[in-house]
Amino acid sequence: MAEDKNETHYFLDGNPEELERLQLGQSVIKACMRKLVFAPVDLDKPGLQILDSATADSVWLRDVRNSIALSTREKDMFVGTDITNTYFPRPPPEGITLLTQSMTQPWPQEWASRFDLVHQRMALPAASKTVVLDALRAFVDLVKPGGWIQLVEPDHSIALGPAMADFFRLLSDVFKFMGTGPDYAPQLKKWLTDLGVEDVKEEIFDVPIGKTSPSDELCAQSARMIELVIKGLTQVAGSIHTSFSAEELHQLGPRIQEEVLEKGGVFRLHCVWGRRSLSEPRPAGY
Ligand SMILES: C[S@@+](CC[C@H](N)C(=O)[O-])C[C@H]1O[C@@H](n2cnc3c(N)ncnc32)[C@H](O)[C@@H]1O
């Protein structure tokens, strides 16, 4: 596998606290969603092949593999890919292959129609508006006919309070600057259906942030997670043109902490999954 597919960089790349944020995200999201795989994949099948694109530190993939019976793990193939290897655990986790690969670059030909499940969570805006459908089409091509694709993306149009609403507005500004969309999540179901994916289903989760969390531990974890996201985002926003003044950027982190700890917040996620058709080709135009 070539290691030179980083045609661009992840905008939080280089943030030393990103690893902590990823771990917190996994705890908070898992507590709300309750399971990791919604697509009805037979996880007990010997020789299971799963790809997690934009895997970061592979926490989702590790959790899934750890949940599978030891007896069925022998010939499985769990692959995590990411545009950067910055967050890959070293040495790699047992039974997991981690490779540098952008979702917007051609995938290895030998992976075509290979995976029982292709998964990606919270990374699709890395594919700009002009290439997002190409990226999704490429994911579908990696799934074996009859296999499954599962995508999880946030909907930033839902906020409980004004500070969180400002956070999402700033995120939209940064995404706009990057030429990408803040509004992918509500479109996933249609996009997959248009690509000929069958049995497309969606579940929407309102992940509680801060005071709305079901436990003190999750309250602290989710508030810290948002704190780290804002820190990385305001750093990026400070170096580009946004609708926020320097003072507003400076105040955003403390305002959000106050709001989520006193009133609580919400982070909406769309989980969408569907099955690659057993019969090809795809609808015309796709
Ligand atoms: C918010 S993190 C999500 C990580 C992981 N999926 C999770 O849910 O814990 C976004 C990830 O997308 C990766 N990424 C950004 N652009 C990418 C691209 N073009 N191709 C593949 N991965 C990319 C980043 O390096 C980062 O690890």
Tab-separated table of C-alpha atoms and ligand atoms in Angstrom:
chain	number	residue	atom	x	y	z
A	1	MET	CA	0.000	0.000	0.000
A	2	ALA	CA	1.377	3.358	-0.988
A	3	GLU	CA	1.956	5.760	1.879
A	4	ASP	CA	1.732	8.924	-0.180
A	5	LYS	CA	-1.986	9.449	-0.561
A	6	ASN	CA	-2.149	12.523	1.687
A	7	GLU	CA	-3.210	14.980	-0.936
A	8	THR	CA	-4.510	17.171	1.860
A	9	HIS	CA	-4.483	17.310	5.650
A	10	TYR	CA	-7.131	16.874	8.300
A	11	PHE	CA	-7.872	20.280	9.803
A	12	LEU	CA	-7.341	19.133	13.415
A	13	ASP	CA	-4.140	17.305	12.444
A	14	GLY	CA	-1.329	18.317	14.770
A	15	ASN	CA	-3.606	19.090	17.715
A	16	PRO	CA	-1.903	17.110	20.534
A	17	GLU	CA	-5.183	16.687	22.405
A	18	GLU	CA	-6.961	15.124	19.411
A	19	LEU	CA	-6.222	11.619	20.666
A	20	GLU	CA	-7.905	12.365	23.989
A	21	ARG	CA	-10.862	13.845	22.119
A	22	LEU	CA	-11.210	10.745	19.945
A	23	GLN	CA	-11.307	8.498	23.011
A	24	LEU	CA	-13.862	10.721	24.740
A	25	GLY	CA	-15.938	10.771	21.563
A	26	GLN	CA	-16.012	6.988	21.475
A	27	SER	CA	-17.211	6.766	25.123
A	28	VAL	CA	-19.860	9.437	24.758
A	29	ILE	CA	-21.178	8.225	21.388
A	30	LYS	CA	-21.187	4.558	22.416
A	31	ALA	CA	-23.093	5.342	25.607
A	32	CYS	CA	-25.813	7.016	23.530
A	33	MET	CA	-25.934	4.700	20.483
A	34	ARG	CA	-25.570	1.552	22.615
A	35	LYS	CA	-24.058	-0.451	19.753
A	36	LEU	CA	-21.385	0.042	17.145
A	37	VAL	CA	-22.777	-1.860	14.172
A	38	PHE	CA	-26.375	-1.206	13.102
A	39	ALA	CA	-26.115	-2.878	9.703
A	40	PRO	CA	-27.275	-6.480	10.100
A	41	VAL	CA	-23.847	-7.948	9.348
A	42	ASP	CA	-23.228	-11.466	10.636
A	43	LEU	CA	-20.402	-10.640	13.044
A	44	ASP	CA	-19.982	-14.343	13.885
A	45	LYS	CA	-19.107	-15.233	10.320
A	46	PRO	CA	-15.612	-16.739	10.040
A	47	GLY	CA	-13.363	-14.680	7.774
A	48	LEU	CA	-15.280	-11.446	8.333
A	49	GLN	CA	-13.812	-8.457	6.439
A	50	ILE	CA	-14.425	-4.943	7.774
A	51	LEU	CA	-13.024	-1.604	6.601
A	52	ASP	CA	-13.151	1.508	8.792
A	53	SER	CA	-12.281	4.562	6.698
A	54	ALA	CA	-10.975	7.683	8.504
A	55	THR	CA	-10.265	5.415	11.431
A	56	ALA	CA	-7.940	7.853	13.323
A	57	ASP	CA	-6.730	5.788	16.326
A	58	SER	CA	-8.965	2.868	15.215
A	59	VAL	CA	-10.995	2.983	18.428
A	60	TRP	CA	-14.252	1.983	16.690
A	61	LEU	CA	-12.561	-0.897	14.873
A	62	ARG	CA	-10.838	-2.160	18.035
A	63	ASP	CA	-14.091	-2.063	19.950
A	64	VAL	CA	-15.900	-3.998	17.213
A	65	ARG	CA	-13.184	-6.648	16.979
A	66	ASN	CA	-13.056	-7.034	20.753
A	67	SER	CA	-16.803	-7.691	20.743
A	68	ILE	CA	-16.463	-10.624	18.359
A	69	ALA	CA	-16.066	-14.190	19.612
A	70	LEU	CA	-12.412	-15.303	19.714
A	71	SER	CA	-13.245	-18.441	17.719
A	72	THR	CA	-14.439	-16.412	14.704
A	73	ARG	CA	-11.525	-13.958	14.679
A	74	GLU	CA	-8.957	-16.281	13.153
A	75	LYS	CA	-9.247	-15.491	9.455
A	76	ASP	CA	-10.884	-12.110	9.685
A	77	MET	CA	-9.563	-8.977	8.029
A	78	PHE	CA	-10.028	-5.724	9.919
A	79	VAL	CA	-8.575	-2.741	8.093
A	80	GLY	CA	-8.459	0.864	9.259
A	81	THR	CA	-7.456	3.636	6.856
A	82	ASP	CA	-6.867	7.322	7.391
A	83	ILE	CA	-5.363	10.243	5.503
A	84	THR	CA	-2.776	10.544	8.266
A	85	ASN	CA	-1.023	7.908	10.367
A	86	THR	CA	-0.583	10.437	13.212
A	87	TYR	CA	-3.118	8.704	15.440
A	88	PHE	CA	-2.402	5.074	14.552
A	89	PRO	CA	-1.480	3.128	17.720
A	90	ARG	CA	2.091	1.818	17.655
A	91	PRO	CA	2.510	-1.111	17.535
A	92	PRO	CA	-0.724	-1.688	15.605
A	93	PRO	CA	-3.526	-3.361	17.574
A	94	GLU	CA	-3.618	-7.143	17.257
A	95	GLY	CA	-5.528	-8.377	14.222
A	96	ILE	CA	-5.927	-4.900	12.729
A	97	THR	CA	-4.121	-3.482	9.709
A	98	LEU	CA	-3.775	0.291	9.600
A	99	LEU	CA	-2.917	2.033	6.339
A	100	THR	CA	-2.624	5.576	5.046
A	101	GLN	CA	-5.336	6.137	2.456
A	102	SER	CA	-7.510	9.118	1.637
A	103	MET	CA	-11.202	8.502	1.045
A	104	THR	CA	-10.978	10.763	-2.007
A	105	GLN	CA	-8.161	8.839	-3.718
A	106	PRO	CA	-8.410	5.595	-5.676
A	107	TRP	CA	-8.610	2.540	-3.428
A	108	PRO	CA	-6.468	-0.558	-3.974
A	109	GLN	CA	-7.997	-2.506	-6.845
A	110	GLU	CA	-7.734	-5.761	-4.926
A	111	TRP	CA	-10.201	-4.382	-2.368
A	112	ALA	CA	-13.024	-4.037	-4.908
A	113	SER	CA	-16.179	-5.928	-3.804
A	114	ARG	CA	-14.262	-7.289	-0.830
A	115	PHE	CA	-15.709	-6.123	2.486
A	116	ASP	CA	-18.697	-7.414	4.456
A	117	LEU	CA	-18.930	-3.965	6.033
A	118	VAL	CA	-17.480	-0.588	5.079
A	119	HIS	CA	-17.835	1.943	7.880
A	120	GLN	CA	-16.984	5.578	8.316
A	121	ARG	CA	-17.827	7.907	11.198
A	122	MET	CA	-17.541	11.694	11.464
A	123	ALA	CA	-15.246	12.296	8.527
A	124	LEU	CA	-17.269	12.702	5.327
A	125	PRO	CA	-16.896	16.524	5.134
A	126	ALA	CA	-13.248	15.787	4.297
A	127	ALA	CA	-14.731	15.008	0.871
A	128	SER	CA	-15.662	18.406	-0.580
A	129	LYS	CA	-19.071	19.000	-2.162
A	130	THR	CA	-17.713	18.240	-5.617
A	131	VAL	CA	-16.340	14.817	-4.698
A	132	VAL	CA	-18.581	13.589	-1.889
A	133	LEU	CA	-20.716	11.393	-4.156
A	134	ASP	CA	-17.587	9.962	-5.785
A	135	ALA	CA	-16.255	9.083	-2.321
A	136	LEU	CA	-19.525	7.354	-1.412
A	137	ARG	CA	-19.613	5.510	-4.729
A	138	ALA	CA	-16.075	4.273	-4.074
A	139	PHE	CA	-17.141	3.028	-0.625
A	140	VAL	CA	-20.000	1.078	-2.184
A	141	ASP	CA	-17.583	-0.456	-4.702
A	142	LEU	CA	-15.481	-1.774	-1.800
A	143	VAL	CA	-18.472	-3.640	-0.337
A	144	LYS	CA	-19.065	-7.163	-1.568
A	145	PRO	CA	-22.445	-7.580	-3.301
A	146	GLY	CA	-24.919	-8.278	-0.510
A	147	GLY	CA	-22.549	-6.679	2.046
A	148	TRP	CA	-23.193	-3.502	4.022
A	149	ILE	CA	-22.126	0.123	4.285
A	150	GLN	CA	-22.644	2.166	7.481
A	151	LEU	CA	-22.046	5.894	7.839
A	152	VAL	CA	-22.336	8.072	10.938
A	153	GLU	CA	-22.288	11.865	10.567
A	154	PRO	CA	-23.313	14.829	12.737
A	155	ASP	CA	-26.168	17.207	11.947
A	156	HIS	CA	-25.020	20.637	13.065
A	157	SER	CA	-28.380	22.318	12.555
A	158	ILE	CA	-29.638	21.148	15.960
A	159	ALA	CA	-28.520	23.048	19.102
A	160	LEU	CA	-30.107	23.509	22.524
A	161	GLY	CA	-28.539	26.862	23.422
A	162	PRO	CA	-27.016	29.953	21.753
A	163	ALA	CA	-23.374	29.080	22.497
A	164	MET	CA	-23.641	25.625	20.908
A	165	ALA	CA	-25.502	27.225	17.977
A	166	ASP	CA	-22.533	29.595	17.564
A	167	PHE	CA	-20.159	26.624	17.651
A	168	PHE	CA	-22.064	25.008	14.784
A	169	ARG	CA	-22.115	28.318	12.879
A	170	LEU	CA	-18.342	28.582	13.238
A	171	LEU	CA	-17.983	24.999	12.043
A	172	SER	CA	-20.103	25.888	9.004
A	173	ASP	CA	-17.840	28.879	8.299
A	174	VAL	CA	-14.745	26.664	8.451
A	175	PHE	CA	-16.368	23.987	6.273
A	176	LYS	CA	-17.395	26.673	3.780
A	177	PHE	CA	-13.802	27.889	3.643
A	178	MET	CA	-12.743	24.279	2.993
A	179	GLY	CA	-15.307	23.940	0.182
A	180	THR	CA	-17.204	21.274	2.013
A	181	GLY	CA	-20.714	20.928	3.414
A	182	PRO	CA	-21.899	21.093	7.023
A	183	ASP	CA	-25.173	19.472	5.946
A	184	TYR	CA	-24.176	15.989	4.764
A	185	ALA	CA	-25.844	13.959	7.537
A	186	PRO	CA	-29.506	14.527	6.546
A	187	GLN	CA	-28.637	13.698	2.919
A	188	LEU	CA	-26.915	10.357	3.536
A	189	LYS	CA	-30.033	8.233	3.213
A	190	LYS	CA	-30.957	9.719	-0.161
A	191	TRP	CA	-27.390	9.633	-1.431
A	192	LEU	CA	-26.989	5.935	-0.674
A	193	THR	CA	-30.402	5.154	-2.153
A	194	ASP	CA	-29.520	7.102	-5.317
A	195	LEU	CA	-26.314	5.076	-5.576
A	196	GLY	CA	-28.404	1.924	-5.796
A	197	VAL	CA	-27.800	0.803	-2.199
A	198	GLU	CA	-30.754	-1.271	-0.995
A	199	ASP	CA	-32.605	-1.511	2.295
A	200	VAL	CA	-31.248	1.862	3.426
A	201	LYS	CA	-32.166	2.581	7.038
A	202	GLU	CA	-31.485	5.516	9.343
A	203	GLU	CA	-31.452	6.097	13.066
A	204	ILE	CA	-30.950	9.538	14.594
A	205	PHE	CA	-29.281	9.944	17.968
A	206	ASP	CA	-29.236	13.091	20.098
A	207	VAL	CA	-25.998	12.605	22.016
A	208	PRO	CA	-26.326	14.468	25.335
A	209	ILE	CA	-23.582	16.960	26.150
A	210	GLY	CA	-22.785	18.150	29.681
A	211	LYS	CA	-25.722	18.484	32.051
A	212	THR	CA	-28.153	16.500	29.878
A	213	SER	CA	-25.866	13.411	30.189
A	214	PRO	CA	-27.194	10.392	32.081
A	215	SER	CA	-24.215	10.271	34.506
A	216	ASP	CA	-21.651	12.607	36.068
A	217	GLU	CA	-18.886	10.752	34.256
A	218	LEU	CA	-20.519	11.221	30.844
A	219	CYS	CA	-21.277	14.861	31.739
A	220	ALA	CA	-17.573	15.495	32.399
A	221	GLN	CA	-16.426	13.467	29.369
A	222	SER	CA	-18.798	15.141	26.908
A	223	ALA	CA	-18.032	18.658	28.219
A	224	ARG	CA	-14.293	17.978	27.913
A	225	MET	CA	-14.786	16.549	24.408
A	226	ILE	CA	-16.540	19.745	23.282
A	227	GLU	CA	-13.859	21.848	24.994
A	228	LEU	CA	-11.173	20.101	22.924
A	229	VAL	CA	-13.126	20.393	19.686
A	230	ILE	CA	-13.633	24.137	20.239
A	231	LYS	CA	-9.963	24.581	21.048
A	232	GLY	CA	-8.883	23.006	17.751
A	233	LEU	CA	-11.622	24.737	15.771
A	234	THR	CA	-10.959	28.254	17.101
A	235	GLN	CA	-7.258	27.827	16.335
A	236	VAL	CA	-8.105	27.010	12.725
A	237	ALA	CA	-10.788	29.728	12.564
A	238	GLY	CA	-8.312	32.337	13.843
A	239	SER	CA	-6.205	31.891	10.711
A	240	ILE	CA	-9.006	32.201	8.121
A	241	HIS	CA	-11.883	34.584	7.424
A	242	THR	CA	-15.067	33.700	9.367
A	243	SER	CA	-18.132	35.600	10.582
A	244	PHE	CA	-16.602	35.726	14.115
A	245	SER	CA	-14.422	38.503	15.528
A	246	ALA	CA	-11.216	37.608	17.399
A	247	GLU	CA	-12.973	38.453	20.672
A	248	GLU	CA	-15.971	36.256	19.820
A	249	LEU	CA	-13.624	33.387	19.013
A	250	HIS	CA	-11.838	33.947	22.315
A	251	GLN	CA	-15.124	33.876	24.254
A	252	LEU	CA	-16.667	30.890	22.475
A	253	GLY	CA	-14.960	28.135	24.500
A	254	PRO	CA	-15.868	29.573	27.949
A	255	ARG	CA	-19.443	30.370	26.787
A	256	ILE	CA	-19.942	26.802	25.598
A	257	GLN	CA	-18.547	25.297	28.784
A	258	GLU	CA	-20.877	27.448	30.874
A	259	GLU	CA	-23.871	26.544	28.714
A	260	VAL	CA	-23.312	22.778	28.557
A	261	LEU	CA	-22.450	22.465	32.243
A	262	GLU	CA	-25.379	24.599	33.443
A	263	LYS	CA	-28.081	23.777	30.880
A	264	GLY	CA	-26.752	20.904	28.779
A	265	GLY	CA	-26.438	20.475	25.057
A	266	VAL	CA	-26.976	18.014	22.276
A	267	PHE	CA	-24.952	16.657	19.382
A	268	ARG	CA	-27.154	15.012	16.747
A	269	LEU	CA	-25.807	12.038	14.823
A	270	HIS	CA	-27.342	10.303	11.824
A	271	CYS	CA	-26.464	6.636	11.485
A	272	VAL	CA	-27.329	5.347	8.009
A	273	TRP	CA	-26.752	1.855	6.681
A	274	GLY	CA	-27.668	-0.123	3.585
A	275	ARG	CA	-26.848	-3.211	1.559
A	276	ARG	CA	-24.969	-3.295	-1.712
A	277	SER	CA	-27.170	-4.786	-4.347
A	278	LEU	CA	-26.495	-8.344	-5.498
A	279	SER	CA	-27.361	-7.227	-9.008
A	280	GLU	CA	-25.368	-4.636	-10.901
A	281	PRO	CA	-25.153	-2.193	-12.614
A	282	ARG	CA	-26.131	0.923	-10.696
A	283	PRO	CA	-28.807	3.380	-11.797
A	284	ALA	CA	-27.825	5.512	-14.807
A	285	GLY	CA	-25.710	8.515	-13.903
A	286	TYR	CA	-24.135	6.837	-10.881
B	1	LIG	C1	-13.355	13.490	13.617
B	1	LIG	S1	-12.126	12.295	13.233
B	1	LIG	C2	-13.095	10.820	13.327
B	1	LIG	C3	-12.268	9.616	13.619
B	1	LIG	C4	-13.014	8.292	13.761
B	1	LIG	N1	-13.735	7.961	12.547
B	1	LIG	C5	-13.950	8.306	14.934
B	1	LIG	O1	-15.164	8.379	14.746
B	1	LIG	O2	-13.448	8.208	16.063
B	1	LIG	C6	-11.892	12.508	11.486
B	1	LIG	C7	-10.812	11.622	10.884
B	1	LIG	O3	-10.880	11.743	9.459
B	1	LIG	C8	-9.567	11.682	8.948
B	1	LIG	N2	-9.555	12.236	7.595
B	1	LIG	C9	-9.601	13.543	7.225
B	1	LIG	N3	-9.587	13.645	5.889
B	1	LIG	C10	-9.546	12.391	5.397
B	1	LIG	C11	-9.523	11.840	4.082
B	1	LIG	N4	-9.554	12.609	2.999
B	1	LIG	N5	-9.462	10.498	3.966
B	1	LIG	C12	-9.421	9.689	5.049
B	1	LIG	N6	-9.440	10.154	6.319
B	1	LIG	C13	-9.517	11.488	6.487
B	1	LIG	C14	-8.759	12.467	9.965
B	1	LIG	O4	-7.372	12.230	9.853
B	1	LIG	C15	-9.383	11.985	11.269
B	1	LIG	O5	-8.705	10.868	11.761
